[in-house]
mmCIF file of C-alpha atoms in Angstrom:
data_model
loop_
_atom_site.group_PDB
_atom_site.id
_atom_site.type_symbol
_atom_site.label_atom_id
_atom_site.label_comp_id
_atom_site.label_asym_id
_atom_site.label_seq_id
_atom_site.Cartn_x
_atom_site.Cartn_y
_atom_site.Cartn_z
ATOM 1 C CA MET D 1 -65.410 41.592 127.311
ATOM 2 C CA THR D 2 -66.831 39.057 124.587
ATOM 3 C CA ILE D 3 -70.628 38.247 124.729
ATOM 4 C CA ASP D 4 -72.468 35.875 122.379
ATOM 5 C CA CYS D 5 -75.877 37.332 121.907
ATOM 6 C CA TYR D 6 -78.204 34.383 121.276
ATOM 7 C CA ILE D 7 -77.844 30.897 122.620
ATOM 8 C CA THR D 8 -80.805 28.473 122.642
ATOM 9 C CA LEU D 9 -80.315 26.676 126.130
ATOM 10 C CA GLY D 10 -82.701 23.741 124.692
ATOM 11 C CA THR D 11 -83.679 20.575 125.868
ATOM 12 C CA GLU D 12 -85.476 18.949 122.724
ATOM 13 C CA ARG D 13 -84.993 18.503 119.350
ATOM 14 C CA GLU D 14 -82.024 19.983 117.521
ATOM 15 C CA THR D 15 -81.485 22.577 120.364
ATOM 16 C CA VAL D 16 -80.452 20.244 123.177
ATOM 17 C CA TYR D 17 -77.852 21.778 124.785
ATOM 18 C CA PRO D 18 -76.739 21.081 128.406
ATOM 19 C CA VAL D 19 -75.554 24.165 130.247
ATOM 20 C CA GLU D 20 -72.294 22.384 131.121
ATOM 21 C CA ARG D 21 -71.623 21.820 127.362
ATOM 22 C CA LEU D 22 -72.224 25.533 126.741
ATOM 23 C CA ILE D 23 -69.738 26.543 129.351
ATOM 24 C CA ASP D 24 -67.259 24.240 127.790
ATOM 25 C CA ASP D 25 -67.842 25.784 124.300
ATOM 26 C CA LEU D 26 -67.622 29.142 125.678
ATOM 27 C CA ASP D 27 -63.898 28.143 127.083
ATOM 28 C CA SER D 28 -62.932 26.775 123.778
ATOM 29 C CA ALA D 29 -63.994 29.661 121.917
ATOM 30 C CA SER D 30 -62.698 32.331 124.514
ATOM 31 C CA VAL D 31 -65.824 34.000 124.931
ATOM 32 C CA ASP D 32 -66.836 35.491 128.351
ATOM 33 C CA LYS D 33 -70.231 35.387 128.452
ATOM 34 C CA ALA D 34 -73.483 34.383 126.585
ATOM 35 C CA VAL D 35 -77.102 35.603 126.602
ATOM 36 C CA ILE D 36 -79.293 32.133 126.915
ATOM 37 C CA ALA D 37 -82.867 32.104 125.485
ATOM 38 C CA PRO D 38 -85.619 29.409 126.017
ATOM 39 C CA SER D 39 -86.259 26.622 123.766
ATOM 40 C CA ASP D 40 -88.958 26.679 120.786
ATOM 41 C CA ARG D 41 -91.620 25.090 122.584
ATOM 42 C CA GLU D 42 -91.131 27.652 125.570
ATOM 43 C CA ILE D 43 -91.215 30.572 123.103
ATOM 44 C CA ALA D 44 -94.301 29.334 121.520
ATOM 45 C CA VAL D 45 -96.613 28.270 124.296
ATOM 46 C CA LEU D 46 -94.732 27.463 127.779
ATOM 47 C CA ASN D 47 -93.360 30.920 128.362
ATOM 48 C CA ARG D 48 -93.150 30.774 132.240
ATOM 49 C CA LYS D 49 -91.478 27.460 132.214
ATOM 50 C CA GLY D 50 -88.960 28.559 129.912
ATOM 51 C CA ASN D 51 -88.419 31.825 131.468
ATOM 52 C CA SER D 52 -88.014 30.147 134.907
ATOM 53 C CA ARG D 53 -85.567 27.594 133.564
ATOM 54 C CA ILE D 54 -83.217 30.067 131.853
ATOM 55 C CA LEU D 55 -83.300 32.550 134.863
ATOM 56 C CA ALA D 56 -82.226 29.422 137.168
ATOM 57 C CA SER D 57 -79.486 28.398 134.759
ATOM 58 C CA ALA D 58 -78.387 31.951 134.549
ATOM 59 C CA ALA D 59 -78.315 32.178 138.423
ATOM 60 C CA ASP D 60 -76.136 28.950 138.563
ATOM 61 C CA PHE D 61 -73.585 30.631 136.390
ATOM 62 C CA PRO D 62 -73.705 34.389 137.136
ATOM 63 C CA ASP D 63 -70.355 35.113 135.636
ATOM 64 C CA ARG D 64 -71.029 33.435 132.259
ATOM 65 C CA LEU D 65 -74.625 33.411 131.399
ATOM 66 C CA ILE D 66 -76.954 36.447 130.849
ATOM 67 C CA PRO D 67 -80.842 35.391 130.997
ATOM 68 C CA ALA D 68 -83.228 36.173 128.146
ATOM 69 C CA CYS D 69 -86.932 35.831 128.336
ATOM 70 C CA THR D 70 -89.731 35.437 126.004
ATOM 71 C CA VAL D 71 -93.785 35.872 125.709
ATOM 72 C CA ASN D 72 -96.136 34.967 123.068
ATOM 73 C CA PRO D 73 -98.067 38.196 122.205
ATOM 74 C CA TRP D 74 -101.219 36.184 121.505
ATOM 75 C CA PHE D 75 -101.663 35.827 125.424
ATOM 76 C CA GLY D 76 -102.341 39.387 125.910
ATOM 77 C CA GLY D 77 -102.539 40.800 129.289
ATOM 78 C CA GLU D 78 -101.309 37.450 130.669
ATOM 79 C CA ALA D 79 -98.125 37.892 127.966
ATOM 80 C CA VAL D 80 -97.411 41.206 129.717
ATOM 81 C CA GLU D 81 -97.602 40.078 133.071
ATOM 82 C CA GLU D 82 -95.382 37.409 132.428
ATOM 83 C CA LEU D 83 -92.880 39.647 130.710
ATOM 84 C CA ARG D 84 -92.857 42.127 133.661
ATOM 85 C CA HIS D 85 -92.253 39.096 136.171
ATOM 86 C CA ALA D 86 -89.439 37.942 134.107
ATOM 87 C CA ALA D 87 -87.893 41.376 134.057
ATOM 88 C CA GLY D 88 -88.366 41.685 137.733
ATOM 89 C CA GLU D 89 -86.587 38.254 138.295
ATOM 90 C CA GLY D 90 -83.491 39.257 136.172
ATOM 91 C CA ALA D 91 -83.916 38.667 132.364
ATOM 92 C CA GLN D 92 -81.973 41.021 130.237
ATOM 93 C CA MET D 93 -83.492 40.661 126.872
ATOM 94 C CA PHE D 94 -86.794 39.888 125.539
ATOM 95 C CA VAL D 95 -87.220 37.517 122.404
ATOM 96 C CA LEU D 96 -89.894 37.513 119.887
ATOM 97 C CA ASN D 97 -90.031 34.871 117.140
ATOM 98 C CA PRO D 98 -92.882 35.887 114.573
ATOM 99 C CA ALA D 99 -92.679 32.568 112.366
ATOM 100 C CA LEU D 100 -92.717 30.564 115.506
ATOM 101 C CA GLN D 101 -95.483 32.403 117.463
ATOM 102 C CA GLY D 102 -97.533 33.251 114.618
ATOM 103 C CA TYR D 103 -97.839 36.841 113.563
ATOM 104 C CA LEU D 104 -96.308 39.685 111.465
ATOM 105 C CA ILE D 105 -93.710 41.488 113.780
ATOM 106 C CA ASN D 106 -95.370 44.740 112.619
ATOM 107 C CA ASP D 107 -98.987 43.710 113.790
ATOM 108 C CA THR D 108 -100.585 45.801 116.389
ATOM 109 C CA LEU D 109 -100.912 42.560 118.241
ATOM 110 C CA THR D 110 -97.207 43.043 119.450
ATOM 111 C CA ASP D 111 -97.747 46.622 120.867
ATOM 112 C CA PRO D 112 -98.417 45.874 124.492
ATOM 113 C CA VAL D 113 -95.091 43.471 124.853
ATOM 114 C CA ILE D 114 -92.988 45.898 123.239
ATOM 115 C CA GLU D 115 -94.122 48.832 125.021
ATOM 116 C CA THR D 116 -93.379 46.741 128.342
ATOM 117 C CA ALA D 117 -89.902 45.882 127.170
ATOM 118 C CA ALA D 118 -89.011 49.252 126.616
ATOM 119 C CA GLU D 119 -90.534 50.346 130.073
ATOM 120 C CA THR D 120 -88.458 47.798 131.692
ATOM 121 C CA GLY D 121 -85.269 48.444 129.590
ATOM 122 C CA LEU D 122 -85.203 45.168 127.970
ATOM 123 C CA PRO D 123 -83.863 45.121 124.257
ATOM 124 C CA VAL D 124 -86.188 43.220 122.009
ATOM 125 C CA TYR D 125 -84.509 40.345 119.774
ATOM 126 C CA VAL D 126 -86.561 39.578 116.761
ATOM 127 C CA HIS D 127 -85.887 36.567 114.815
ATOM 128 C CA THR D 128 -85.735 37.413 111.213
ATOM 129 C CA GLY D 129 -84.946 35.835 107.988
ATOM 130 C CA SER D 130 -88.017 33.460 107.826
ATOM 131 C CA HIS D 131 -90.345 33.744 104.701
ATOM 132 C CA LEU D 132 -93.126 36.198 105.176
ATOM 133 C CA TYR D 133 -92.795 36.471 108.913
ATOM 134 C CA GLY D 134 -89.211 37.814 109.298
ATOM 135 C CA ALA D 135 -88.998 40.585 106.831
ATOM 136 C CA PRO D 136 -86.348 43.427 107.872
ATOM 137 C CA TRP D 137 -88.668 46.034 106.612
ATOM 138 C CA GLN D 138 -91.425 44.836 108.882
ATOM 139 C CA LEU D 139 -89.081 45.384 111.938
ATOM 140 C CA VAL D 140 -88.130 48.698 110.617
ATOM 141 C CA ASP D 141 -91.853 49.711 110.613
ATOM 142 C CA THR D 142 -92.346 48.460 114.215
ATOM 143 C CA ALA D 143 -89.253 50.362 115.151
ATOM 144 C CA LEU D 144 -90.399 53.628 113.666
ATOM 145 C CA ARG D 145 -93.707 53.021 115.617
ATOM 146 C CA HIS D 146 -91.715 52.261 118.864
ATOM 147 C CA PRO D 147 -88.956 54.799 119.232
ATOM 148 C CA ASP D 148 -88.310 54.124 122.923
ATOM 149 C CA ALA D 149 -87.796 50.584 122.208
ATOM 150 C CA VAL D 150 -84.195 49.103 121.199
ATOM 151 C CA PHE D 151 -84.667 46.086 118.683
ATOM 152 C CA ILE D 152 -81.827 43.597 117.567
ATOM 153 C CA MET D 153 -82.434 42.225 114.264
ATOM 154 C CA GLY D 154 -81.751 38.456 114.701
ATOM 155 C CA HIS D 155 -79.786 36.759 111.980
ATOM 156 C CA SER D 156 -79.756 40.062 109.930
ATOM 157 C CA GLY D 157 -82.547 38.696 107.618
ATOM 158 C CA ALA D 158 -80.722 35.634 106.800
ATOM 159 C CA THR D 159 -81.537 33.796 104.581
ATOM 160 C CA ASP D 160 -84.507 35.003 102.783
ATOM 161 C CA TYR D 161 -83.924 38.761 103.208
ATOM 162 C CA TRP D 162 -80.251 39.128 103.485
ATOM 163 C CA ASN D 163 -80.056 41.735 100.780
ATOM 164 C CA ASP D 164 -82.655 44.118 102.397
ATOM 165 C CA VAL D 165 -80.556 44.537 105.551
ATOM 166 C CA PRO D 166 -77.959 47.368 104.329
ATOM 167 C CA ALA D 167 -80.716 49.593 103.635
ATOM 168 C CA ALA D 168 -83.238 48.505 106.289
ATOM 169 C CA GLY D 169 -80.642 48.182 109.072
ATOM 170 C CA SER D 170 -79.546 51.882 108.439
ATOM 171 C CA TYR D 171 -83.022 53.152 108.254
ATOM 172 C CA SER D 172 -83.955 53.397 111.927
ATOM 173 C CA ASP D 173 -81.192 54.177 114.671
ATOM 174 C CA ASN D 174 -83.130 51.986 117.312
ATOM 175 C CA ILE D 175 -82.110 48.860 115.260
ATOM 176 C CA TYR D 176 -79.025 46.790 115.782
ATOM 177 C CA LEU D 177 -77.871 43.883 113.747
ATOM 178 C CA GLU D 178 -76.994 40.600 114.865
ATOM 179 C CA GLY D 179 -74.666 38.045 112.782
ATOM 180 C CA SER D 180 -75.842 34.331 113.433
ATOM 181 C CA PHE D 181 -76.700 32.382 110.146
ATOM 182 C CA ALA D 182 -75.395 35.638 108.099
ATOM 183 C CA ARG D 183 -72.026 34.524 106.823
ATOM 184 C CA PRO D 184 -69.167 36.632 108.185
ATOM 185 C CA PHE D 185 -68.307 38.324 105.020
ATOM 186 C CA SER D 186 -71.863 39.274 104.331
ATOM 187 C CA PHE D 187 -72.219 40.536 107.890
ATOM 188 C CA LYS D 188 -69.303 42.726 107.382
ATOM 189 C CA SER D 189 -70.727 44.459 104.360
ATOM 190 C CA HIS D 190 -74.044 44.983 106.659
ATOM 191 C CA LEU D 191 -71.524 46.646 109.098
ATOM 192 C CA ASP D 192 -70.078 48.877 106.523
ATOM 193 C CA ALA D 193 -73.367 50.294 105.791
ATOM 194 C CA ALA D 194 -74.854 50.656 109.225
ATOM 195 C CA GLY D 195 -71.806 51.172 111.391
ATOM 196 C CA ILE D 196 -69.753 49.196 113.459
ATOM 197 C CA TRP D 197 -71.538 49.947 116.439
ATOM 198 C CA ARG D 198 -74.728 48.691 115.408
ATOM 199 C CA GLY D 199 -73.440 45.027 114.950
ATOM 200 C CA ILE D 200 -73.737 42.183 117.376
ATOM 201 C CA MET D 201 -72.059 38.816 117.133
ATOM 202 C CA GLY D 202 -74.404 35.819 118.011
ATOM 203 C CA SER D 203 -73.494 32.210 117.220
ATOM 204 C CA ALA D 204 -77.263 30.911 117.543
ATOM 205 C CA ALA D 205 -75.816 27.764 118.820
ATOM 206 C CA PRO D 206 -76.688 24.771 119.391
ATOM 207 C CA ARG D 207 -78.000 25.093 115.730
ATOM 208 C CA ASN D 208 -74.680 26.456 114.742
ATOM 209 C CA SER D 209 -71.291 25.524 116.350
ATOM 210 C CA LEU D 210 -70.410 28.212 118.806
ATOM 211 C CA VAL D 211 -66.745 27.620 118.326
ATOM 212 C CA PHE D 212 -66.910 27.455 114.589
ATOM 213 C CA GLU D 213 -68.818 30.627 114.228
ATOM 214 C CA TRP D 214 -66.685 32.503 116.642
ATOM 215 C CA GLU D 215 -63.693 31.151 114.745
ATOM 216 C CA GLN D 216 -65.035 32.118 111.593
ATOM 217 C CA TYR D 217 -66.260 35.493 112.633
ATOM 218 C CA ARG D 218 -62.801 36.688 114.101
ATOM 219 C CA LYS D 219 -61.104 35.517 110.720
ATOM 220 C CA GLU D 220 -63.272 38.148 108.970
ATOM 221 C CA LEU D 221 -63.569 40.901 111.552
ATOM 222 C CA SER D 222 -60.510 41.934 113.517
ATOM 223 C CA ALA D 223 -60.688 42.001 117.148
ATOM 224 C CA ALA D 224 -59.266 45.316 117.711
ATOM 225 C CA GLU D 225 -61.300 47.073 114.750
ATOM 226 C CA TYR D 226 -64.469 45.227 115.637
ATOM 227 C CA GLU D 227 -64.534 45.307 119.209
ATOM 228 C CA PRO D 228 -68.146 46.697 119.804
ATOM 229 C CA VAL D 229 -69.498 43.633 117.418
ATOM 230 C CA PHE D 230 -67.739 41.029 119.886
ATOM 231 C CA GLY D 231 -69.494 42.363 123.160
ATOM 232 C CA ALA D 232 -69.212 45.899 123.889
ATOM 233 C CA THR D 233 -72.522 46.796 121.931
ATOM 234 C CA ILE D 234 -74.639 44.337 123.370
ATOM 235 C CA ALA D 235 -73.344 45.006 127.084
ATOM 236 C CA SER D 236 -74.645 48.653 126.258
ATOM 237 C CA LEU D 237 -77.917 47.666 125.544
ATOM 238 C CA LEU D 238 -78.562 45.372 128.381
ATOM 239 C CA PRO D 239 -80.168 46.645 131.603
ATOM 240 C CA GLY D 240 -77.510 45.889 134.000
ATOM 241 C CA LYS D 241 -75.075 48.099 131.524
ATOM 242 C CA GLY D 242 -72.007 48.222 133.690
ATOM 243 C CA GLN D 243 -71.873 44.872 135.129
ATOM 244 C CA TRP D 244 -71.604 43.147 131.847
ATOM 245 C CA ARG D 245 -68.558 45.692 130.520
#
């Protein structure tokens, strides 16, 4: 089973990505499934609209698409309520974007939604790499304060913090590394430090080309040796677990 961990199924700006085109790209790249997430505006403010759209798209292609959800922690109790609603409707991953949503990931502002994600069994995908708001060590601090939560370090700190990842990724065992925007040879060195089972493949399409990213990663990482990276690890973290294997 091969799974792309992060796709923006967007409708505007540089993330316009119709679901039919995504399915075609998955077929072209010989990828079985993809985790789909809301677009930027939906991550920042239109949380319910984005979550509902993603859940509906995944329901149309249940054998190919896995829905992620998002809430902005600034909405407080409303954010917690929406996260519980999305999880109850079938969302399988929770997305936080500190730079887009406006906070440091280790600010206590995020505690209620991270605790809710842990309670509902959703792994927390955190966009990292943006200057100031996306430092891997901020995520380490968060992970140590929330040992019951599972975190995915989106983009592995690329580009601003890529050199922090080997140490930061090994520091807390509830952090997994995702490779979009990290060059394949750099990501391989991160895996050497953190362990193969801590790595997860993601293309971040359509900001990157899904087909190209998978081609390049397969050239650098052998499918046999790095099978966990290409699907098994993310499958083990999703609430449905067995159904994604």
